[in-house]
Amino acid sequence: MPSVQPFIDRLPPVWRYAAVGGVVGAALTVAQNWQWWASSDFSADMVVVGGVVAGYLAKRSAADVNADRAGFLAGLVAGVPGYVWLFPALLEAAASFTGGGVALAVTAAFFLPFSVAVLAITATAGLLGSMVGGWLAGKLGARRDVAAGN
């Protein structure tokens, strides 16, 4: 089985922390919302936790990484399960605005703003979490030093 390490090594540092925070946020979001699977309700609380993780790791890294950007990207990554979760409700809402039997282009025109709104909300939640994570990193200690060379 091929290793993912070469892929991870090619990622910019901000995306490494965003991926970790996003996966943490996505996993916690799915676990939190699992009981409401049949519902179209979705809570982005755990996306904030993913942002905290990304912001903390980015701020504590030896590299000069923008913690807020890492949290924003982590919010986007963690928001994908929420988008999938809300996808049927978004389709239903878009169809209701067009009267049901109207052209597909009109439905798509209403669907796109709802889709952008869901991802914008989760990205903002990740950004807010990264601000808390960066603050925690500053309070809990200095940056981690990395040894020079191999």
Short mmCIF file of C-alpha atoms in Angstrom, two decimals:
data_model
loop_
_atom_site.label_atom_id
_atom_site.label_comp_id
_atom_site.label_asym_id
_atom_site.label_seq_id
_atom_site.Cartn_x
_atom_site.Cartn_y
_atom_site.Cartn_z
CA MET A 1 0.00 0.00 0.00
CA PRO A 2 1.49 3.37 -0.99
CA SER A 3 2.30 5.86 1.74
CA VAL A 4 0.65 9.29 1.93
CA GLN A 5 3.82 10.78 3.41
CA PRO A 6 5.19 12.13 0.07
CA PHE A 7 1.86 13.88 -0.50
CA ILE A 8 1.87 15.37 2.99
CA ASP A 9 5.47 16.55 2.59
CA ARG A 10 4.49 18.51 -0.54
CA LEU A 11 1.67 20.36 1.20
CA PRO A 12 2.35 23.92 2.31
CA PRO A 13 2.58 24.14 6.12
CA VAL A 14 -0.68 26.07 6.42
CA TRP A 15 -2.52 23.24 4.65
CA ARG A 16 -0.94 20.63 6.93
CA TYR A 17 -2.40 22.30 9.99
CA ALA A 18 -5.67 23.02 8.19
CA ALA A 19 -5.98 19.36 7.21
CA VAL A 20 -5.39 18.17 10.78
CA GLY A 21 -7.86 20.67 12.21
CA GLY A 22 -10.35 19.98 9.44
CA VAL A 23 -10.27 16.23 9.92
CA VAL A 24 -10.65 16.65 13.70
CA GLY A 25 -13.53 19.08 13.19
CA ALA A 26 -15.21 16.89 10.58
CA ALA A 27 -14.98 13.76 12.74
CA LEU A 28 -16.35 15.55 15.80
CA THR A 29 -19.09 17.19 13.73
CA VAL A 30 -20.28 13.87 12.34
CA ALA A 31 -20.15 12.30 15.81
CA GLN A 32 -22.12 15.19 17.35
CA ASN A 33 -24.78 15.32 14.64
CA TRP A 34 -25.16 11.56 14.17
CA GLN A 35 -28.29 11.37 16.33
CA TRP A 36 -29.99 13.91 14.07
CA TRP A 37 -29.05 12.13 10.85
CA ALA A 38 -32.63 12.10 9.54
CA SER A 39 -33.00 15.81 10.30
CA SER A 40 -31.81 18.71 8.20
CA ASP A 41 -30.44 20.42 11.32
CA PHE A 42 -26.69 20.84 11.54
CA SER A 43 -24.50 22.23 14.28
CA ALA A 44 -21.09 23.71 13.48
CA ASP A 45 -19.87 23.71 17.09
CA MET A 46 -17.23 21.09 16.43
CA VAL A 47 -15.97 22.98 13.38
CA VAL A 48 -14.85 25.61 15.90
CA VAL A 49 -12.92 22.90 17.76
CA GLY A 50 -11.19 21.94 14.51
CA GLY A 51 -10.28 25.60 14.04
CA VAL A 52 -8.88 25.71 17.58
CA VAL A 53 -6.68 22.69 16.79
CA ALA A 54 -5.46 24.20 13.50
CA GLY A 55 -4.81 27.62 15.06
CA TYR A 56 -2.99 26.13 18.03
CA LEU A 57 -0.76 23.92 15.89
CA ALA A 58 -0.01 26.68 13.39
CA LYS A 59 0.88 29.18 16.09
CA ARG A 60 3.09 26.67 17.93
CA SER A 61 4.95 25.62 14.79
CA ALA A 62 8.48 26.74 14.14
CA ALA A 63 7.51 27.81 10.63
CA ASP A 64 5.97 31.20 10.01
CA VAL A 65 2.40 30.01 9.42
CA ASN A 66 -0.70 32.20 9.48
CA ALA A 67 -2.86 30.58 12.18
CA ASP A 68 -6.00 32.42 11.09
CA ARG A 69 -5.63 31.16 7.53
CA ALA A 70 -5.11 27.61 8.81
CA GLY A 71 -8.31 27.89 10.86
CA PHE A 72 -10.27 29.31 7.93
CA LEU A 73 -9.14 26.44 5.71
CA ALA A 74 -9.83 23.93 8.50
CA GLY A 75 -13.36 25.31 8.68
CA LEU A 76 -13.78 24.68 4.97
CA VAL A 77 -12.47 21.12 5.30
CA ALA A 78 -14.60 20.42 8.38
CA GLY A 79 -17.61 21.99 6.69
CA VAL A 80 -17.75 19.41 3.91
CA PRO A 81 -19.69 16.87 6.05
CA GLY A 82 -22.09 19.65 6.98
CA TYR A 83 -22.56 20.54 3.36
CA VAL A 84 -23.25 16.89 2.52
CA TRP A 85 -25.57 16.74 5.53
CA LEU A 86 -27.56 19.75 4.38
CA PHE A 87 -27.43 18.94 0.66
CA PRO A 88 -30.93 17.37 0.47
CA ALA A 89 -32.44 20.29 2.40
CA LEU A 90 -30.65 22.76 0.11
CA LEU A 91 -32.04 21.01 -2.95
CA GLU A 92 -35.53 21.03 -1.47
CA ALA A 93 -35.30 24.72 -0.59
CA ALA A 94 -34.00 25.63 -4.04
CA ALA A 95 -36.80 23.68 -5.69
CA SER A 96 -39.44 25.32 -3.49
CA PHE A 97 -38.31 28.79 -4.58
CA THR A 98 -38.74 27.89 -8.22
CA GLY A 99 -42.21 26.40 -7.91
CA GLY A 100 -41.11 22.83 -8.55
CA GLY A 101 -41.39 22.55 -12.32
CA VAL A 102 -39.32 25.53 -13.39
CA ALA A 103 -36.11 25.28 -15.39
CA LEU A 104 -32.99 23.73 -13.92
CA ALA A 105 -31.05 26.96 -14.42
CA VAL A 106 -33.35 28.85 -12.05
CA THR A 107 -33.00 26.13 -9.42
CA ALA A 108 -29.21 26.25 -9.78
CA ALA A 109 -29.27 30.03 -9.39
CA PHE A 110 -30.92 29.65 -5.96
CA PHE A 111 -28.88 26.61 -5.01
CA LEU A 112 -25.48 28.28 -5.45
CA PRO A 113 -25.99 31.04 -2.81
CA PHE A 114 -27.19 28.50 -0.24
CA SER A 115 -24.16 26.31 -0.92
CA VAL A 116 -21.77 29.23 -0.56
CA ALA A 117 -23.52 30.29 2.66
CA VAL A 118 -23.06 26.87 4.29
CA LEU A 119 -19.33 26.79 3.51
CA ALA A 120 -18.91 30.47 4.48
CA ILE A 121 -20.45 29.78 7.89
CA THR A 122 -18.17 26.81 8.55
CA ALA A 123 -15.10 28.71 7.32
CA THR A 124 -15.98 31.58 9.67
CA ALA A 125 -16.44 29.12 12.54
CA GLY A 126 -12.98 27.69 11.80
CA LEU A 127 -11.49 31.19 11.69
CA LEU A 128 -13.00 32.07 15.07
CA GLY A 129 -11.69 28.79 16.48
CA SER A 130 -8.21 29.51 15.14
CA MET A 131 -8.18 32.85 16.98
CA VAL A 132 -8.84 30.99 20.22
CA GLY A 133 -6.25 28.33 19.32
CA GLY A 134 -3.64 30.98 18.55
CA TRP A 135 -4.38 32.71 21.82
CA LEU A 136 -4.05 29.39 23.70
CA ALA A 137 -0.73 28.70 21.99
CA GLY A 138 0.54 32.09 23.11
CA LYS A 139 -0.59 31.49 26.69
CA LEU A 140 0.68 27.93 26.98
CA GLY A 141 4.22 28.43 25.79
CA ALA A 142 6.64 29.60 23.16
CA ARG A 143 7.09 28.25 19.67
CA ARG A 144 8.63 24.86 19.29
CA ASP A 145 12.22 24.93 18.06
CA VAL A 146 13.15 22.64 15.20
CA ALA A 147 16.69 21.34 14.93
CA ALA A 148 18.60 22.62 11.90
CA GLY A 149 19.86 20.14 9.34
CA ASN A 150 18.92 16.51 9.04
#
